[in-house]
Short mmCIF file of C-alpha atoms in Angstrom, two decimals:
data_model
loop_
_atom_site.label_atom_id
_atom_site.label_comp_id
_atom_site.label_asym_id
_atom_site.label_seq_id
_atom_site.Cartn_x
_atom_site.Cartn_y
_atom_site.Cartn_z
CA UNK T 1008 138.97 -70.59 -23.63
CA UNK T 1009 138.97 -67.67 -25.86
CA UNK T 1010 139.17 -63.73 -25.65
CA UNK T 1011 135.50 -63.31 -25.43
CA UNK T 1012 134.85 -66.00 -22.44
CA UNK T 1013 137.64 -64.62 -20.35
CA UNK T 1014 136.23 -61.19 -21.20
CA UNK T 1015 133.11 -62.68 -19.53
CA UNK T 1016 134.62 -64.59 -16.95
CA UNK T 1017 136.39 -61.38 -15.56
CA UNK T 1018 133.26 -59.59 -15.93
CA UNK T 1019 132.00 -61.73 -13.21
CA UNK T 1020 134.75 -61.33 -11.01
CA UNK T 1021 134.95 -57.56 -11.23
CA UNK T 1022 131.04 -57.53 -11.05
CA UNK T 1023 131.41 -59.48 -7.35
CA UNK T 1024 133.97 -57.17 -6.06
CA UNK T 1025 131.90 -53.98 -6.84
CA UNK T 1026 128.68 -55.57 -5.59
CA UNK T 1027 130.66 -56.06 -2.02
CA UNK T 1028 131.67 -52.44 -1.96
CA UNK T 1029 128.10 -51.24 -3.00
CA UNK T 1030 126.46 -53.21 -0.16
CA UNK T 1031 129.37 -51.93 1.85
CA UNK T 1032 128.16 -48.82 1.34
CA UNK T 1033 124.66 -49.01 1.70
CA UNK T 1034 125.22 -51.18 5.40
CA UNK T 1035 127.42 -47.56 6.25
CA UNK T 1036 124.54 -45.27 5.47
CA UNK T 1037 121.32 -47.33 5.67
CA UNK T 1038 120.02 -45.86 2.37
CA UNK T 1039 117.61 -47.10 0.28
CA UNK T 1040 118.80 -46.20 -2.93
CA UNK T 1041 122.53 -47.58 -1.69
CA UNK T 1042 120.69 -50.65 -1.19
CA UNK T 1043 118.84 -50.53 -4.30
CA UNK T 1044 122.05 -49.88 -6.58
CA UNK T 1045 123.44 -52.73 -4.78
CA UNK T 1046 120.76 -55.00 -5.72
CA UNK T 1047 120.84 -54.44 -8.98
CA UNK T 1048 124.75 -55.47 -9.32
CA UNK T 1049 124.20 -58.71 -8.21
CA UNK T 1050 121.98 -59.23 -11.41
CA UNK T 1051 124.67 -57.59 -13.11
CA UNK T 1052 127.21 -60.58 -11.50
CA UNK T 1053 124.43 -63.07 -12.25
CA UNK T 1054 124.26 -61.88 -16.09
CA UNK T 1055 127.95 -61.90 -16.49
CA UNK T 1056 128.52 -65.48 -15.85
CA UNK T 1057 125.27 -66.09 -18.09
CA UNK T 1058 127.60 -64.33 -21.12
CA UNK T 1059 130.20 -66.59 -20.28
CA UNK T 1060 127.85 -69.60 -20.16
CA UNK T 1061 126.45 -68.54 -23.69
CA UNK T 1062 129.79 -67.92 -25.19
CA UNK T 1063 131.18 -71.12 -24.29
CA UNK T 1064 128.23 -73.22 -26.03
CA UNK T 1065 128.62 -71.06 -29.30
CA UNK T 1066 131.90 -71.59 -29.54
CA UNK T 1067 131.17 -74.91 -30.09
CA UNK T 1068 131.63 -76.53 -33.57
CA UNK T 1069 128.70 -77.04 -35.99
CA UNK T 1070 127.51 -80.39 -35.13
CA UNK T 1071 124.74 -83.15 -36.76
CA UNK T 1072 122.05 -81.64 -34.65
CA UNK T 1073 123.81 -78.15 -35.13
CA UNK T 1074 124.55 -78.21 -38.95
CA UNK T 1075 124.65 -74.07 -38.80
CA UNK T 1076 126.63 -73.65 -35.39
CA UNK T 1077 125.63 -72.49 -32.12
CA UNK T 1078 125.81 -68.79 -32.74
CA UNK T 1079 122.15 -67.79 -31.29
CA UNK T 1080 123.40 -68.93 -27.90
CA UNK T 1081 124.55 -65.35 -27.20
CA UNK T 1082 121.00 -63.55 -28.50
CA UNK T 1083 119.73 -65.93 -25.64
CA UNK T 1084 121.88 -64.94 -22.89
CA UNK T 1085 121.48 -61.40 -24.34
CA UNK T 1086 117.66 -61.80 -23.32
CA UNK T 1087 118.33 -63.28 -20.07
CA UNK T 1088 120.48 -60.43 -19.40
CA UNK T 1089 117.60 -57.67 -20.39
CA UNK T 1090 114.90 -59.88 -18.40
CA UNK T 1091 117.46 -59.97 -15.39
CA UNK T 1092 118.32 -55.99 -15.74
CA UNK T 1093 113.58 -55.57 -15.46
CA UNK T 1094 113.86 -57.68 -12.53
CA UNK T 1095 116.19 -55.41 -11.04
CA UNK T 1096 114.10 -52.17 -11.30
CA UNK T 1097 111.10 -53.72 -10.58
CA UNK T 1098 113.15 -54.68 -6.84
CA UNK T 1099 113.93 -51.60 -6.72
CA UNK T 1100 110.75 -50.03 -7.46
CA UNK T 1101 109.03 -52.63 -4.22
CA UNK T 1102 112.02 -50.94 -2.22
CA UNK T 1103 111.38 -47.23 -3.02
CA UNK T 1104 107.73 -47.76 -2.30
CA UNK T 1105 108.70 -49.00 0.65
CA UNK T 1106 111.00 -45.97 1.84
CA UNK T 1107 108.78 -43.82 1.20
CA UNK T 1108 105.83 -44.87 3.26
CA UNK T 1109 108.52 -44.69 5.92
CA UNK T 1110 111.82 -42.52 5.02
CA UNK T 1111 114.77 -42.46 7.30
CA UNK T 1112 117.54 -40.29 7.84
CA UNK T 1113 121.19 -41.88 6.35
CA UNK T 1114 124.57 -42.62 9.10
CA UNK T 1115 127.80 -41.89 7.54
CA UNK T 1116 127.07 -40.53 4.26
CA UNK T 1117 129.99 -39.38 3.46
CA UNK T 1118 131.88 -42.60 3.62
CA UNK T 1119 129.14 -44.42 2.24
CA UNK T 1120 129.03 -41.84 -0.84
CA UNK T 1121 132.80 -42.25 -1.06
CA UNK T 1122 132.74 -46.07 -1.37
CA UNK T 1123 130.19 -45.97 -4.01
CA UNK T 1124 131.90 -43.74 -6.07
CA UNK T 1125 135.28 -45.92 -5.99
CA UNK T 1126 133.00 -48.89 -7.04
CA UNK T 1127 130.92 -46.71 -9.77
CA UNK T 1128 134.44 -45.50 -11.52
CA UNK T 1129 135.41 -49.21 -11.56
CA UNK T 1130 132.02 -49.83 -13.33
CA UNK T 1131 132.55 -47.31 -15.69
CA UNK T 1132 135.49 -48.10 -17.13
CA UNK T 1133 134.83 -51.97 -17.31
CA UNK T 1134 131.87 -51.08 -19.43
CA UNK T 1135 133.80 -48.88 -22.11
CA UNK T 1136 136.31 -51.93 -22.36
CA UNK T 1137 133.70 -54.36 -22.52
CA UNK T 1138 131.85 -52.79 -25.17
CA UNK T 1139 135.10 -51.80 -27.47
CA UNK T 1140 135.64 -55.66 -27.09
CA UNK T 1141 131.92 -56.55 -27.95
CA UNK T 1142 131.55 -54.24 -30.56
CA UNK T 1143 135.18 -55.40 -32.24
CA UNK T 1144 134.74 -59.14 -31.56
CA UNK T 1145 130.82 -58.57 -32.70
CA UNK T 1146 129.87 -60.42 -29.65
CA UNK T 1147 125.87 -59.55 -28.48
CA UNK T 1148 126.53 -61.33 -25.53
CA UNK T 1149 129.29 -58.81 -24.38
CA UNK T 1150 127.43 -55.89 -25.91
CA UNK T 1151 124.66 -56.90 -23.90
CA UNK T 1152 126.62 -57.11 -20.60
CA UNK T 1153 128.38 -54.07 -21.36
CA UNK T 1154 125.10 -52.49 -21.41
CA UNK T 1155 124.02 -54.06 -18.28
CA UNK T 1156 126.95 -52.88 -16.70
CA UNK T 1157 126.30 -49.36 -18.15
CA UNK T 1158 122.95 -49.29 -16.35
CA UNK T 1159 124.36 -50.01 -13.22
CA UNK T 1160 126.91 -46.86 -14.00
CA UNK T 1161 123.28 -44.75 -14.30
CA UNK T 1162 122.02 -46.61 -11.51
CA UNK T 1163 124.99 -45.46 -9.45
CA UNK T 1164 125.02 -42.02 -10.46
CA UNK T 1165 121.35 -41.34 -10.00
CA UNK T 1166 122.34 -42.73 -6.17
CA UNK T 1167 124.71 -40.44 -5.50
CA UNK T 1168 122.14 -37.80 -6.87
CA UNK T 1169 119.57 -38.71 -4.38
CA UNK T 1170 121.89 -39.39 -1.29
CA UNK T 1171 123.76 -35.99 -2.03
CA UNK T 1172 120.22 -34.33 -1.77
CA UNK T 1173 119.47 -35.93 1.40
CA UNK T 1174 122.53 -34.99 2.78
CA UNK T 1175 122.47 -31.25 1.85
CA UNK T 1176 118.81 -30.80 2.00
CA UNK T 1177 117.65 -32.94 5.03
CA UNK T 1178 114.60 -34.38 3.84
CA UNK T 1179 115.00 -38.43 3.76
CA UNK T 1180 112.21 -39.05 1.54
CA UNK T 1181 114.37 -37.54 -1.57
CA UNK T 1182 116.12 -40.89 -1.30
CA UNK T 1183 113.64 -43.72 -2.59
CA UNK T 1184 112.29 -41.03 -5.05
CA UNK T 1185 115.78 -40.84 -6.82
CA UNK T 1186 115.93 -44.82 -6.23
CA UNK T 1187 112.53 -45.04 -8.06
CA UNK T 1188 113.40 -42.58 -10.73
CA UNK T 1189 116.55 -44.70 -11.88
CA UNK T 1190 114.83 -47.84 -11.82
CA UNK T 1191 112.34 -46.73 -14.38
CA UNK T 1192 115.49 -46.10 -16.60
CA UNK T 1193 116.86 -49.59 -15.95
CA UNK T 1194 113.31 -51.04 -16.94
CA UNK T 1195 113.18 -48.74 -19.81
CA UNK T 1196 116.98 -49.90 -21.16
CA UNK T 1197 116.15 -53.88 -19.84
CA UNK T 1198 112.99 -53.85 -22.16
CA UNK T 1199 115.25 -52.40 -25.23
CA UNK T 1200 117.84 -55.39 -24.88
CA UNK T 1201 114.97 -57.68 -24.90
CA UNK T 1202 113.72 -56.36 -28.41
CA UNK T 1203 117.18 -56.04 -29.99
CA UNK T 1204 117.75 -59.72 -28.85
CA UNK T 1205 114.94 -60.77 -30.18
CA UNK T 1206 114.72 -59.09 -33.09
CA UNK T 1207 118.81 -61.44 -33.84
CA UNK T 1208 117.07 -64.49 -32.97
CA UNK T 1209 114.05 -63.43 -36.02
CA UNK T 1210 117.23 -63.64 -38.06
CA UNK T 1211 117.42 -59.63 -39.01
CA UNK T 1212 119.50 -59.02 -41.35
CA UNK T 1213 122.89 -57.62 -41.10
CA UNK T 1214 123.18 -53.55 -40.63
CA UNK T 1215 123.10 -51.65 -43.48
CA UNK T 1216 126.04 -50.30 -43.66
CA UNK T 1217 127.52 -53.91 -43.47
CA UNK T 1218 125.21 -54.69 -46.60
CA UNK T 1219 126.30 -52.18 -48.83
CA UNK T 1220 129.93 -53.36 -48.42
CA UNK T 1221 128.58 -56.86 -48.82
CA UNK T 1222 127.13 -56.11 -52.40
CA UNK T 1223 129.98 -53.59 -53.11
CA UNK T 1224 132.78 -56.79 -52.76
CA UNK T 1225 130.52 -58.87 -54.72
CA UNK T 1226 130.56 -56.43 -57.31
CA UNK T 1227 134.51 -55.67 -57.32
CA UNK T 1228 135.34 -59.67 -57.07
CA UNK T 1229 132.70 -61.12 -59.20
CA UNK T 1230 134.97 -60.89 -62.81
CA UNK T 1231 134.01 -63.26 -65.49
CA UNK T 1232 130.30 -63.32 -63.91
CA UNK T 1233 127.18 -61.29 -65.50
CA UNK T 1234 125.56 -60.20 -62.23
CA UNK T 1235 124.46 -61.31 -58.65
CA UNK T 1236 120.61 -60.68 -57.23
CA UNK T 1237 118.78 -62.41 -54.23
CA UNK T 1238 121.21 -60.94 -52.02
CA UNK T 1239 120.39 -62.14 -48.37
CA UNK T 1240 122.22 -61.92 -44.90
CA UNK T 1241 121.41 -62.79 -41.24
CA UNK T 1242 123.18 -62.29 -38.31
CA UNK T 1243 124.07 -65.28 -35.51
CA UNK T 1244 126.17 -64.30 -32.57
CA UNK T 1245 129.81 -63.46 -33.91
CA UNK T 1246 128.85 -65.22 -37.12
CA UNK T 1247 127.08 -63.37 -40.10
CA UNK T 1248 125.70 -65.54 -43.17
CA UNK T 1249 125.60 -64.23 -46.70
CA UNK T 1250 123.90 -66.05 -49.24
CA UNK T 1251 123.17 -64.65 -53.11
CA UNK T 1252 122.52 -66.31 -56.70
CA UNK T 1253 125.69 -65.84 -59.06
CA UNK T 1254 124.65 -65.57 -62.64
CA UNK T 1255 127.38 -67.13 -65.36
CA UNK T 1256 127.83 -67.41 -68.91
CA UNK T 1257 125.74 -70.34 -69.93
CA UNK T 1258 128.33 -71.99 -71.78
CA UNK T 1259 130.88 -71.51 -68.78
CA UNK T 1260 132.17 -75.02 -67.06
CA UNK T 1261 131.88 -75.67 -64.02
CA UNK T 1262 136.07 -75.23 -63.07
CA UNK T 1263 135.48 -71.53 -64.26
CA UNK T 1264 132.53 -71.16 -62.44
CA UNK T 1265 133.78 -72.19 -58.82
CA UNK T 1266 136.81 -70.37 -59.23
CA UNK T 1267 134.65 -67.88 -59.30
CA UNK T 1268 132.68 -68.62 -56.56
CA UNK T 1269 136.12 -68.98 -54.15
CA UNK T 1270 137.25 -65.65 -55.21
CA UNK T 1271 134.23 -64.31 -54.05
CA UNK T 1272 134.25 -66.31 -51.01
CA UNK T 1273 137.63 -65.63 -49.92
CA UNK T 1274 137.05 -61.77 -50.82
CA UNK T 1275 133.83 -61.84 -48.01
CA UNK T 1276 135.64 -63.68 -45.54
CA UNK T 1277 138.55 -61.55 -45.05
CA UNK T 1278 136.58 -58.85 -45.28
CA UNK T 1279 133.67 -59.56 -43.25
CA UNK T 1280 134.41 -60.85 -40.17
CA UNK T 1281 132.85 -64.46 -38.92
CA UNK T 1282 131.48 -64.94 -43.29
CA UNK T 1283 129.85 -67.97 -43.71
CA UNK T 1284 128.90 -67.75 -47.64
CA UNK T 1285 126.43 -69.74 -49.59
CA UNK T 1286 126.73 -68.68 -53.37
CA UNK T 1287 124.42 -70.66 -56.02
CA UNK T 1288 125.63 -70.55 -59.56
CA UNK T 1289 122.58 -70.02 -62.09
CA UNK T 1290 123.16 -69.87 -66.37
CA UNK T 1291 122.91 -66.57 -68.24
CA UNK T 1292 118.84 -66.63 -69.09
CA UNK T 1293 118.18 -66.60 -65.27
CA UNK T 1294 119.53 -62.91 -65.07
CA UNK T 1295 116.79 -60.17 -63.51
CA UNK T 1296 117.20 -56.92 -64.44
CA UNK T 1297 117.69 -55.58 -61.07
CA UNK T 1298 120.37 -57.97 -60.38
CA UNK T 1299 123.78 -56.64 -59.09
CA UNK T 1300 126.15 -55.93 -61.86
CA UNK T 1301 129.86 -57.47 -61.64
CA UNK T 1302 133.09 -55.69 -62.32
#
């Protein structure tokens, strides 16, 4: 198992400890929007062990059916995740509608408000590690769930909001209207991790930033080369493939020409984390003058 499925695999396990103190908390005050944050944690617990699910199948090796890996396992679970997080606000939307044809006044706010907090702070901090980890491993599906987990911090917080206004105002009704509020900002950050998901599995290329390093190390390592064009990259879970035509002296063998190629290769890989390079070699005449000049 590596660092990214027990990354997952605790996510679910803190995920089902803070989704027993949220519905704790909402049995102590009978509110709504208690209620409501609570529901949407157990999506959170159900998306977590989906990550670790869709990390363990791309890990696997590159296989006869697979020739290219299993990468896109983790845009899938990424979409899962963002369809799971719309499913949540639209609960909690049926349950705010509910409250306020018929408000009622909270018992034992103050504990219950207390309990959430404890369980929101816990949720707060597991996000900022999970997304470090996702954003340094370059793992959507822990980017994703550190974004789920991120909307149930919101969640939470908009909670308190409303049950702190019950308690200091008096009116009830203040508490599915909060509710309601936040869930339109869970279905609002839900339908953003669907797009992003499945704009990876369209096979977007890599960020831009990545790109210009990608042609700049092509450019630096490419000695004994003319130039480099058709420059093309794609993104697949932790993986991210490069592929570009390498134009050589006509007259150049072969030998001279792939070590070439590995310097290149080995230049990208250590560089860019999770390379998988494709370089074809082409003779001098097939040279376009807005190829990539090399060093």
């Amino acid at each position: 198992m590596d660092r990214t499925q027990k990354a997952a695999l605790l996510s679910a396990g803190i995920g089902g400890a803070v989704t027993a103190l949220k519905f704790y908390a909402a049995w102590l005050t009978g509110s709504l929007a208690l209620y409501s944050d609570a529901l949407e944690s157990i999506i959170n617990v159900v998306a977590a062990v989906g990550a670790f699910v869709a990390l363990r199948v791309a890990a696997r090796p590159a296989d006869e059916d697979h020739p290219y890996g299993h990468h896109k396992a983790e845009f899938f679970s990424a979409v899962i995740e963002g369809a799971l997080i719309v499913v949540a606000a639209l609960l909690i939307l049926r349950e705010a509608y509910f409250g306020l044809l018929a408000p009622r006044p909270l018992d034992a706010p103050a504990v219950g408000l207390a309990v959430n907090v404890g369980a929101s702070i816990v949720n707060a901090v597991w996000a900022v590690a999970l997304m470090r980890w996702g954003r340094r491993w370059r793992s959507p599906a822990l980017i994703a769930d550190a974004r789920h987990v991120f909307a149930d911090v919101v969640t939470s917080g908009g909670v308190l909001v409303g049950v702190g206004a019950v308690v200091l105002t008096g009116y009830p009704v203040l508490d599915p209207v909060v509710a309601g509020l936040v869930a339109l900002n869970i279905l609002w950050s839900g339908f953003r991790m669907v797009r992003e998901s499945v704009d990876g599995l369209m096979d977007r290329a890599a960020p831009a930033e990545m790109v210009s390093e990608i042609r700049a190390l092509i450019s630096r390592h490419g000695e004994g080369a003319l130039e480099a064009h058709d420059v093309r990259t794609r993104s697949a879970g932790q993986a991210t493939f490069i592929d570009f035509h390498l134009v050589v002296p006509g007259a150049m063998t072969v030998e001279d020409s792939h070590a070439i190629c590995d310097r290149l290769e080995s230049a990208l890989e250590t560089t860019i984390p999770g390379a998988v390079v494709t370089i074809h070699v082409e003779p001098g005449e097939e040279a376009k003058a807005r190829g990539l000049p090399v060093l």
